[in-house]
Amino acid sequence: MSYHVTHYINGQYVLDNKRSQDITNPATGNVIGQVALADKLTVDSAVSAASAAFASWSATPATRRARIIFQFKALLDKHIDELAKLITQEHGKTLSDARGSIQRGIDVVEFVCGMPNLLKGGYAEDIATDVDSYTIRQPLGVCVGITPFNFPAMIPLWMFPMAIACGNTFVLKPSERDPSCAIRLVELAKEAGLPDGVLNVVQGDKEAVGALITHPDVKAVSFVGSTVIAEQIYKTGTAHGKRVQAFGGAKNHCVIMPDADLEQVTDALIGAAYGSAGERCMAISVAVTVGETLGDHLVKKLKSRVETLKIGPGEMNGVEMGPLVSAEHWERVKSYIDLGIKEGAELVVDGRDYKPQGHEKGFYMGGSLFDKVTPSMRIYKEEIFGPVLIVMRVPDLASALKLVNEHEYGNGTAIFTHDGLAARTFASKVQVGMVGINVPIPVPVAYQTFGGWKRSLFGDINMQGTDGMQFYTKIKTVTQRWPKDSKTIVEFTLPTMK
Ligand code: NAD
């Protein structure tokens, strides 16, 4: 049965039949619904609902706001399986992976429950005679979140709970490819007691995004998506006076030292490169072997594992990798594999023609493995965002570091070794925001902070942890004097706290 996903503004569904786009189940290739695409008028009504809700929501005590977030967390726990099904249906990833990603979102919601403690400022008594000073953190106003297709629950959950716990109101613009999860999240937030207008969803494409990031009443924009768009959002948003954090694409290297345990490395690479069909910004897409012989051993081990990946519909038990998100994305990934062959890389495993029996219409692709890739090849320089791992060989750790550091992206990286000094040197010198030591996907926990370097993040403040709170608040410093007598003085010099 086909369904229509629409906007949710001021606690109401908004019917909108002007423009829409198909929603496809990637496992079957069938169109299963349509999503409305907002125009400027719809965006205006969402921002004005959020603006109207701001006065009373920002004045609501932080503990009361946190209690609503706490109820929301409990509802997310209760509905995790239902949300995972929605994700698998529209994105394609396996149910267990979908559940795991929602849990990583819930972890941030749990952290946000402690927001009153983070929002309290600092107090300095007697900075001068009878003078005290204190800081307070205040919300910004209407904040906007624009999210990618690959984490329809997790990334929205990294944004709006933090923003609204700080006292802001929010407009979320989820990916048009898998829009249903966002609507379920706002329904649960309403059930948790969130007042109407505090959290709104507009569905849409670049027309909605353009209207949001230039809207005069929007104060801050959190964006996650591809680098080209992230950079545009950052430039346009900041030019319109907004605070912007724009998280972009990635090419994550895993450096394997000669002393690493190859069995462990192979397991780690298979999960990190092919999990979620490689559609993760923290997926490992480049394995860099150090030394003369390691590359051959690793490629041999990887080959047999990649050839036997269990691929099929994400809801099927035992499946390790689901389909790609869309036919268009499938073509894009395939074109990179074609390109790699043209560029002279050795295609050790070719996943292009793989179709699981009985599911031929889905957007499935087998795992692919390239060897003998060089730094000048486009399959190395560009993000493929699919189940394609490339292997490169370098003579020593210094060359591995140089390779990683010269890449334009700097989201995540990992090193596998038993050598503490090599690991320490790598962690210290690498120009990447999130580093794993014998950990292939080092996504930080909710109370740390998430963010890449170089062209993987435009803006200065990360998501999660105290950085998230800083992004969604501004600080005010108050200096106060309560004079004991009515004596007044005129001071023409700048006060120097005597
Ligand atoms: P995308 O850039 O195509 O879309 C992201 C969002 O931007 C969507 O909401 C989309 O509607 C909107 N958008 C698309 N084109 C636009 C345009 N021309 N103008 C304005 N808005 C536009 O990204 P995607 O394909 O949905 O997601 C995959 C990308 O996201 C990958 O590059 C991946 O690395 C990146 N990503 C990064 C992180 C991170 O934390 N750095 C996390 C997840 C995904």
Coordinates of C-alpha atoms and ligand atoms in Angstrom, one line a residue:
M1 CA 0.0 0.0 0.0
S2 CA 1.4 3.4 -1.1
Y3 CA 1.8 6.2 1.5
H4 CA 2.3 9.9 1.4
V5 CA 4.9 11.5 3.8
T6 CA 4.3 15.2 4.4
H7 CA 5.4 18.0 6.7
Y8 CA 4.7 18.3 10.4
I9 CA 4.3 21.9 11.5
N10 CA 3.0 23.2 14.8
G11 CA 1.9 19.8 15.9
Q12 CA -0.1 19.2 12.7
Y13 CA 0.4 17.3 9.4
V14 CA 0.4 19.7 6.5
L15 CA -1.2 18.5 3.3
D16 CA 0.9 19.5 0.3
N17 CA 0.4 18.1 -3.2
K18 CA 2.3 20.7 -5.1
R19 CA 5.5 18.8 -5.7
S20 CA 6.5 15.3 -4.6
Q21 CA 9.0 12.6 -5.1
D22 CA 8.8 8.8 -5.1
I23 CA 10.0 6.8 -2.1
T24 CA 11.5 3.5 -3.2
N25 CA 12.1 0.3 -1.2
P26 CA 15.7 -0.5 -2.3
A27 CA 15.3 -4.2 -1.5
T28 CA 12.6 -4.6 -4.1
G29 CA 13.1 -1.6 -6.4
N30 CA 9.3 -0.9 -5.9
V31 CA 7.9 2.6 -5.4
I32 CA 6.2 2.4 -2.0
G33 CA 5.2 6.0 -1.4
Q34 CA 5.6 9.7 -2.1
V35 CA 7.2 12.5 -0.1
A36 CA 6.0 16.1 -0.4
L37 CA 8.7 18.6 -1.4
A38 CA 8.3 21.9 0.5
D39 CA 8.3 25.3 -1.2
K40 CA 9.3 28.6 0.4
L41 CA 5.8 29.2 1.7
T42 CA 5.8 25.9 3.6
V43 CA 9.3 26.7 5.0
D44 CA 8.1 30.1 6.1
S45 CA 5.2 28.6 8.0
A46 CA 7.5 26.1 9.7
V47 CA 9.9 28.8 10.7
S48 CA 7.1 31.1 11.9
A49 CA 5.7 28.2 14.1
A50 CA 9.1 27.6 15.6
S51 CA 9.6 31.4 16.1
A52 CA 6.2 31.7 17.9
A53 CA 7.0 28.7 20.2
F54 CA 10.4 30.1 21.1
A55 CA 9.3 32.6 23.8
S56 CA 7.6 30.1 26.0
W57 CA 9.9 27.2 25.3
S58 CA 13.1 29.1 26.1
A59 CA 11.4 30.4 29.3
T60 CA 10.5 26.8 30.4
P61 CA 12.9 25.7 33.2
A62 CA 15.7 23.6 31.9
T63 CA 14.8 20.7 34.2
R64 CA 11.2 20.7 32.8
R65 CA 12.6 20.6 29.3
A66 CA 15.0 17.8 30.3
R67 CA 12.1 15.7 31.7
I68 CA 10.3 15.8 28.4
I69 CA 13.5 14.7 26.7
F70 CA 13.7 11.9 29.3
Q71 CA 10.2 10.7 28.3
F72 CA 11.2 10.9 24.7
K73 CA 14.2 8.7 25.4
A74 CA 11.9 6.1 27.0
L75 CA 9.6 6.2 24.0
L76 CA 12.5 5.7 21.6
D77 CA 13.6 2.7 23.6
K78 CA 10.1 1.3 23.4
H79 CA 9.7 1.9 19.6
I80 CA 13.3 1.0 18.5
D81 CA 12.1 -2.0 16.5
E82 CA 9.4 -0.1 14.7
L83 CA 11.8 2.7 13.8
A84 CA 14.4 0.2 12.6
K85 CA 11.8 -1.4 10.3
L86 CA 11.0 2.1 8.8
I87 CA 14.8 2.6 8.2
T88 CA 15.3 -0.8 6.5
Q89 CA 12.2 -0.3 4.4
E90 CA 13.3 3.1 2.9
H91 CA 17.2 2.9 3.3
G92 CA 17.9 -0.8 2.8
K93 CA 20.4 -1.4 5.7
T94 CA 20.0 -4.5 7.8
L95 CA 17.6 -4.4 10.7
S96 CA 20.4 -5.0 13.2
D97 CA 22.4 -2.2 11.8
A98 CA 19.4 0.1 11.8
R99 CA 18.8 -0.8 15.4
G100 CA 22.4 -0.1 16.3
S101 CA 22.3 3.3 14.6
I102 CA 19.1 4.3 16.5
Q103 CA 20.8 3.3 19.7
R104 CA 23.7 5.6 18.9
G105 CA 21.1 8.4 18.5
I106 CA 19.4 7.4 21.8
D107 CA 22.8 7.7 23.5
V108 CA 22.9 11.4 22.6
V109 CA 19.3 11.8 23.8
E110 CA 20.4 10.2 27.1
F111 CA 23.3 12.6 27.4
V112 CA 21.0 15.5 26.7
C113 CA 18.8 14.6 29.7
G114 CA 21.6 16.1 31.8
M115 CA 21.5 19.4 30.0
P116 CA 20.5 21.5 33.1
N117 CA 23.9 20.7 34.6
L118 CA 25.7 21.7 31.4
L119 CA 23.8 24.9 31.0
K120 CA 24.7 26.3 34.4
G121 CA 27.3 29.0 34.1
G122 CA 30.3 30.0 36.2
Y123 CA 30.2 32.4 39.1
A124 CA 33.1 34.6 40.4
E125 CA 32.4 36.4 43.7
D126 CA 34.2 39.6 44.7
I127 CA 36.0 40.3 41.4
A128 CA 36.2 43.8 42.9
T129 CA 34.9 45.3 46.1
D130 CA 31.2 44.4 46.2
V131 CA 31.3 43.2 42.6
D132 CA 30.5 39.7 41.3
S133 CA 30.5 38.2 37.9
Y134 CA 28.7 35.3 36.3
T135 CA 28.1 33.7 33.0
I136 CA 24.8 32.3 31.6
R137 CA 24.1 30.3 28.5
Q138 CA 21.1 31.2 26.5
P139 CA 19.4 29.6 23.5
L140 CA 19.8 31.0 20.0
G141 CA 16.2 30.9 18.7
V142 CA 15.1 28.9 15.7
C143 CA 17.7 26.2 14.7
V144 CA 17.6 24.1 11.5
G145 CA 18.8 20.6 10.9
I146 CA 19.4 19.2 7.3
T147 CA 20.2 15.5 7.3
P148 CA 21.5 12.9 4.9
F149 CA 19.9 9.6 3.7
N150 CA 22.3 7.2 5.5
F151 CA 21.2 7.7 9.1
P152 CA 17.5 8.7 9.0
A153 CA 17.2 8.5 12.9
M154 CA 20.7 8.8 14.3
I155 CA 21.7 12.1 12.8
P156 CA 18.4 13.9 13.5
L157 CA 18.8 12.6 17.1
W158 CA 22.3 14.1 17.3
M159 CA 20.8 17.5 16.5
F160 CA 17.3 18.4 17.6
P161 CA 17.2 16.9 21.2
M162 CA 20.4 18.9 22.0
A163 CA 19.0 22.1 20.4
I164 CA 15.6 21.9 22.1
A165 CA 17.1 20.9 25.5
C166 CA 19.1 24.1 25.3
G167 CA 15.8 26.0 24.9
N168 CA 15.8 26.5 21.1
T169 CA 13.0 25.6 18.7
F170 CA 13.8 23.5 15.6
V171 CA 13.0 22.8 12.0
L172 CA 14.2 19.5 10.7
K173 CA 14.6 18.8 6.9
P174 CA 15.4 15.1 6.6
S175 CA 16.6 13.4 3.4
E176 CA 13.9 13.1 0.8
R177 CA 15.1 9.5 0.1
D178 CA 14.0 8.1 3.5
P179 CA 11.7 10.7 5.1
S180 CA 9.3 8.6 7.3
C181 CA 11.5 8.1 10.3
A182 CA 11.7 11.9 11.0
I183 CA 7.9 12.0 11.2
R184 CA 7.8 9.1 13.6
L185 CA 10.4 10.9 15.7
V186 CA 8.3 14.1 16.0
E187 CA 5.2 12.1 16.8
L188 CA 7.1 10.4 19.7
A189 CA 8.4 13.8 20.9
K190 CA 4.8 15.1 21.0
E191 CA 3.7 12.0 22.9
A192 CA 6.6 12.8 25.3
G193 CA 5.0 16.2 26.0
L194 CA 6.9 18.5 23.7
P195 CA 4.7 21.5 23.0
D196 CA 3.5 22.2 19.4
G197 CA 5.8 24.3 17.4
V198 CA 9.0 23.4 19.3
L199 CA 9.9 20.7 16.7
N200 CA 8.8 20.9 13.1
V201 CA 9.6 18.9 10.0
V202 CA 9.6 20.1 6.5
Q203 CA 10.2 17.5 3.8
G204 CA 11.9 18.6 0.7
D205 CA 14.9 19.0 -1.5
K206 CA 17.2 21.9 -2.4
E207 CA 14.3 24.4 -2.7
A208 CA 13.4 23.9 1.0
V209 CA 17.1 23.9 2.0
G210 CA 17.7 27.2 0.2
A211 CA 14.7 28.8 1.9
L212 CA 15.8 27.5 5.3
I213 CA 19.4 28.6 5.2
T214 CA 18.6 32.2 4.1
H215 CA 15.5 32.7 6.2
P216 CA 16.0 35.8 8.4
D217 CA 14.5 34.2 11.5
V218 CA 16.8 31.1 11.5
K219 CA 19.7 31.6 13.8
A220 CA 21.7 28.3 13.3
V221 CA 22.1 25.5 10.8
S222 CA 23.4 22.0 11.4
F223 CA 24.0 20.2 8.2
V224 CA 25.3 16.6 7.4
G225 CA 25.8 15.4 3.8
S226 CA 28.2 15.5 1.0
T227 CA 31.2 17.9 0.9
V228 CA 30.1 20.0 -2.1
I229 CA 26.7 20.7 -0.5
A230 CA 28.2 21.1 3.0
E231 CA 30.5 23.8 1.7
Q232 CA 27.7 25.6 -0.1
I233 CA 25.5 25.5 3.0
Y234 CA 28.3 26.8 5.2
K235 CA 29.1 29.7 2.8
T236 CA 25.5 30.7 2.2
G237 CA 24.4 30.2 5.8
T238 CA 27.3 32.3 7.3
A239 CA 26.8 35.0 4.6
H240 CA 23.3 35.3 5.9
G241 CA 24.5 35.7 9.5
K242 CA 23.8 32.2 10.8
R243 CA 26.0 30.0 12.9
V244 CA 26.7 26.9 10.8
Q245 CA 28.2 23.5 11.3
A246 CA 28.3 21.6 8.1
F247 CA 29.6 18.0 8.1
G248 CA 30.8 16.6 4.8
G249 CA 32.1 13.5 3.1
A250 CA 35.0 11.3 3.9
K251 CA 37.7 8.9 2.7
N252 CA 38.8 6.9 5.8
H253 CA 42.1 5.1 5.8
C254 CA 43.0 2.1 7.9
V255 CA 46.7 1.8 8.3
I256 CA 47.9 -1.7 9.0
M257 CA 51.4 -2.1 10.5
P258 CA 53.5 -5.3 9.8
D259 CA 53.0 -6.5 13.4
A260 CA 49.2 -6.4 13.3
D261 CA 47.1 -9.5 13.7
L262 CA 45.9 -10.1 10.2
E263 CA 42.8 -12.2 11.3
Q264 CA 41.6 -9.3 13.5
V265 CA 42.4 -6.8 10.7
T266 CA 40.5 -8.8 8.1
D267 CA 37.4 -9.0 10.4
A268 CA 37.6 -5.4 11.2
L269 CA 37.9 -4.3 7.6
I270 CA 35.1 -6.5 6.3
G271 CA 32.7 -4.9 8.9
A272 CA 34.0 -1.4 8.5
A273 CA 34.1 -1.3 4.7
Y274 CA 31.0 -3.4 3.7
G275 CA 28.7 -2.8 6.7
S276 CA 25.7 -0.7 5.6
A277 CA 26.9 -1.3 2.0
G278 CA 29.7 1.2 2.7
E279 CA 27.1 4.0 3.0
R280 CA 28.6 5.4 6.2
C281 CA 30.7 8.5 6.6
M282 CA 33.0 6.6 9.0
A283 CA 33.3 3.5 6.8
I284 CA 36.8 2.4 6.0
S285 CA 37.3 2.8 2.3
V286 CA 41.1 2.6 2.0
A287 CA 43.3 -0.1 3.6
V288 CA 47.0 1.0 3.7
T289 CA 49.4 -1.8 4.3
V290 CA 52.9 -1.0 5.6
G291 CA 55.9 -3.0 4.5
E292 CA 56.8 -5.3 1.6
T293 CA 54.7 -8.4 2.0
L294 CA 51.7 -7.5 4.1
G295 CA 49.6 -6.2 1.1
D296 CA 49.6 -9.6 -0.6
H297 CA 48.6 -11.5 2.5
L298 CA 45.9 -9.1 3.3
V299 CA 44.4 -9.0 -0.2
K300 CA 44.3 -12.9 -0.2
K301 CA 42.4 -13.0 3.1
L302 CA 40.0 -10.2 2.1
K303 CA 39.3 -11.7 -1.3
S304 CA 37.7 -14.9 0.0
R305 CA 35.7 -12.9 2.7
V306 CA 34.4 -10.3 0.2
E307 CA 33.4 -13.0 -2.3
T308 CA 31.2 -14.7 0.4
L309 CA 29.5 -11.7 1.9
K310 CA 25.8 -12.5 2.7
I311 CA 23.8 -10.0 0.7
G312 CA 20.1 -9.7 0.6
P313 CA 17.1 -7.8 1.9
G314 CA 17.9 -6.0 5.1
E315 CA 15.0 -7.5 7.0
M316 CA 16.2 -11.1 6.3
N317 CA 18.0 -13.0 9.1
G318 CA 21.7 -13.6 8.6
V319 CA 22.1 -10.9 5.9
E320 CA 25.3 -8.9 6.4
M321 CA 24.8 -6.3 3.7
G322 CA 21.6 -4.9 2.2
P323 CA 21.1 -3.0 -1.1
L324 CA 22.3 0.4 -2.0
V325 CA 19.8 3.2 -1.3
S326 CA 18.7 3.9 -4.9
A327 CA 19.1 3.0 -8.6
E328 CA 20.9 6.3 -9.1
H329 CA 23.4 5.7 -6.3
W330 CA 23.9 2.1 -7.6
E331 CA 24.9 3.6 -11.1
R332 CA 27.2 6.1 -9.4
V333 CA 29.1 3.4 -7.4
K334 CA 29.3 1.2 -10.5
S335 CA 30.7 4.1 -12.5
Y336 CA 33.5 4.4 -10.0
I337 CA 34.3 0.7 -10.3
D338 CA 34.4 1.1 -14.1
L339 CA 36.7 4.1 -13.6
G340 CA 39.1 2.2 -11.3
I341 CA 39.6 -0.4 -14.0
K342 CA 40.3 2.4 -16.6
E343 CA 42.7 4.0 -14.2
G344 CA 44.7 0.8 -14.0
A345 CA 43.9 -0.5 -10.5
E346 CA 43.5 -4.2 -10.2
L347 CA 39.9 -5.3 -9.5
V348 CA 40.4 -8.3 -7.3
V349 CA 36.7 -8.8 -6.5
D350 CA 34.0 -7.4 -8.9
G351 CA 30.6 -6.9 -7.2
R352 CA 28.9 -5.1 -10.1
D353 CA 26.9 -8.0 -11.4
Y354 CA 25.8 -9.5 -8.2
K355 CA 22.1 -10.0 -7.7
P356 CA 20.7 -12.2 -4.9
Q357 CA 18.4 -14.9 -6.3
G358 CA 14.7 -13.9 -6.1
H359 CA 15.6 -10.2 -5.5
E360 CA 16.8 -9.2 -8.9
K361 CA 14.9 -5.9 -9.0
G362 CA 16.5 -4.5 -5.8
F363 CA 19.5 -2.2 -5.9
Y364 CA 22.0 -4.9 -4.8
M365 CA 25.7 -4.9 -5.5
G366 CA 28.3 -7.3 -4.3
G367 CA 31.4 -6.2 -2.4
S368 CA 34.3 -5.0 -4.6
L369 CA 38.0 -5.0 -3.8
F370 CA 40.7 -3.0 -5.6
D371 CA 44.4 -3.6 -5.2
K372 CA 47.4 -1.6 -6.6
V373 CA 45.6 1.8 -6.2
T374 CA 47.8 4.9 -6.5
P375 CA 47.3 8.3 -4.9
S376 CA 46.6 10.0 -8.3
M377 CA 43.6 7.8 -9.1
R378 CA 40.1 9.3 -8.7
I379 CA 38.9 6.1 -7.0
Y380 CA 41.3 7.1 -4.2
K381 CA 40.8 10.8 -4.2
E382 CA 37.0 10.8 -4.3
E383 CA 34.3 9.4 -1.9
I384 CA 32.6 6.4 -3.5
F385 CA 30.1 5.7 -0.6
G386 CA 29.5 2.1 -1.6
P387 CA 30.8 -1.4 -0.9
V388 CA 34.2 -0.8 -2.4
L389 CA 37.5 -1.2 -0.5
I390 CA 40.8 -0.2 -2.0
V391 CA 44.2 -1.4 -0.9
M392 CA 47.3 0.7 -1.1
R393 CA 50.9 -0.2 -0.1
V394 CA 53.5 2.1 1.6
P395 CA 57.0 1.3 2.8
D396 CA 56.8 2.7 6.3
L397 CA 54.6 4.6 8.9
A398 CA 55.9 8.0 7.8
S399 CA 54.7 7.3 4.3
A400 CA 51.3 6.1 5.6
L401 CA 51.0 9.3 7.6
K402 CA 51.9 11.5 4.6
L403 CA 49.3 9.7 2.5
V404 CA 46.5 10.2 5.0
N405 CA 47.5 13.8 5.8
E406 CA 47.6 14.8 2.1
H407 CA 44.0 13.6 1.5
E408 CA 41.4 16.3 1.3
Y409 CA 39.1 14.6 3.8
G410 CA 39.9 14.1 7.5
N411 CA 36.8 12.5 9.0
G412 CA 38.0 9.2 10.6
T413 CA 41.0 6.9 10.4
A414 CA 42.4 3.9 12.2
I415 CA 45.7 2.1 12.8
F416 CA 46.1 -1.6 13.6
T417 CA 49.3 -2.5 15.4
H418 CA 50.8 -3.9 18.6
D419 CA 53.5 -1.2 18.7
G420 CA 52.5 1.4 21.2
L421 CA 55.0 4.0 19.9
A422 CA 53.7 3.6 16.3
A423 CA 50.1 4.0 17.5
R424 CA 51.0 7.0 19.6
T425 CA 52.9 8.7 16.8
F426 CA 50.0 8.0 14.4
A427 CA 47.4 9.4 16.8
S428 CA 49.5 12.5 17.5
K429 CA 50.5 13.4 13.9
V430 CA 47.5 12.4 11.8
Q431 CA 45.4 15.3 10.4
V432 CA 42.0 13.6 11.1
G433 CA 39.3 14.4 13.6
M434 CA 38.5 10.9 14.9
V435 CA 41.2 8.2 15.3
G436 CA 40.9 4.5 16.2
I437 CA 43.7 2.4 17.6
N438 CA 42.8 -1.2 16.8
V439 CA 39.2 0.2 16.5
P440 CA 38.1 0.4 12.9
I441 CA 35.1 2.8 13.2
P442 CA 36.0 5.2 16.0
V443 CA 32.6 7.0 16.2
P444 CA 33.0 8.8 19.6
V445 CA 30.5 8.2 22.4
A446 CA 27.8 10.8 23.1
Y447 CA 29.6 12.5 25.9
Q448 CA 32.8 13.0 23.7
T449 CA 32.5 14.9 20.5
F450 CA 31.9 14.1 16.8
G451 CA 33.6 15.9 13.9
G452 CA 36.1 15.6 11.2
W453 CA 38.9 17.9 10.0
K454 CA 39.8 19.4 6.6
R455 CA 37.0 19.2 4.1
S456 CA 35.0 16.8 6.2
L457 CA 33.7 19.7 8.4
F458 CA 33.0 23.3 7.6
G459 CA 32.6 25.4 10.8
D460 CA 34.4 25.2 14.2
I461 CA 32.1 23.4 16.6
N462 CA 31.5 19.7 16.6
M463 CA 28.3 17.7 17.4
Q464 CA 27.6 15.8 20.6
G465 CA 29.0 16.3 24.1
T466 CA 29.6 19.8 25.4
D467 CA 30.4 21.0 21.9
G468 CA 26.8 20.3 20.9
M469 CA 25.6 22.4 23.8
Q470 CA 28.0 25.2 22.9
F471 CA 26.8 25.2 19.3
Y472 CA 23.2 25.7 20.3
T473 CA 23.8 28.4 23.0
K474 CA 25.4 31.8 23.3
I475 CA 27.2 32.9 26.4
K476 CA 26.5 36.0 28.3
T477 CA 28.7 37.4 31.1
V478 CA 27.1 39.6 33.8
T479 CA 29.1 41.9 36.1
Q480 CA 27.0 43.1 39.0
R481 CA 27.5 45.6 41.9
W482 CA 25.0 46.1 44.7
P483 CA 26.3 49.3 46.4
K484 CA 26.1 49.4 50.2
D485 CA 25.7 53.2 50.3
S486 CA 24.5 55.9 47.9
K487 CA 28.0 57.3 47.2
T488 CA 28.5 57.8 43.5
I489 CA 31.7 58.4 41.5
V490 CA 32.4 59.4 38.0
E491 CA 35.1 57.2 36.4
F492 CA 36.6 58.2 33.0
T493 CA 39.2 55.4 32.9
L494 CA 38.2 51.9 31.9
P495 CA 37.2 50.0 35.1
T496 CA 40.1 47.9 36.4
M497 CA 38.6 45.8 39.2
K498 CA 40.4 47.4 42.1
Ligands
NAD1 P1 23.6 15.0 0.2 O1 24.6 16.1 0.3 O2 23.1 14.6 -1.2 O3 22.2 15.4 0.9 C1 22.2 15.8 2.3 C2 21.1 16.8 2.5 O4 21.2 17.9 1.7 C3 19.7 16.2 2.2 O5 18.8 16.6 3.2 C4 19.4 16.8 0.8 O6 18.0 17.0 0.6 C5 20.1 18.1 0.8 N1 20.6 18.5 -0.5 C6 21.0 17.7 -1.5 N2 21.4 18.4 -2.6 C7 21.3 19.7 -2.2 C8 21.5 21.0 -2.9 N3 22.0 21.0 -4.1 N4 21.3 22.1 -2.2 C9 20.8 22.1 -0.9 N5 20.6 20.9 -0.3 C10 20.8 19.8 -0.9 O7 24.1 13.7 1.0 P2 23.5 12.3 1.0 O8 23.7 11.6 -0.3 O9 22.1 12.3 1.6 O10 24.4 11.6 2.2 C11 25.6 11.0 1.9 C12 26.7 12.0 2.2 O11 26.7 12.4 3.5 C13 28.1 11.3 2.1 O12 29.0 12.2 1.4 C14 28.6 11.1 3.5 O13 30.0 11.1 3.7 C15 28.0 12.3 4.2 N6 27.8 12.1 5.6 C16 28.7 12.7 6.4 C17 28.6 12.5 7.8 C18 29.6 13.2 8.7 O14 29.4 13.2 9.9 N7 30.6 13.9 8.2 C19 27.7 11.7 8.3 C20 26.8 11.0 7.4 C21 26.9 11.3 6.1

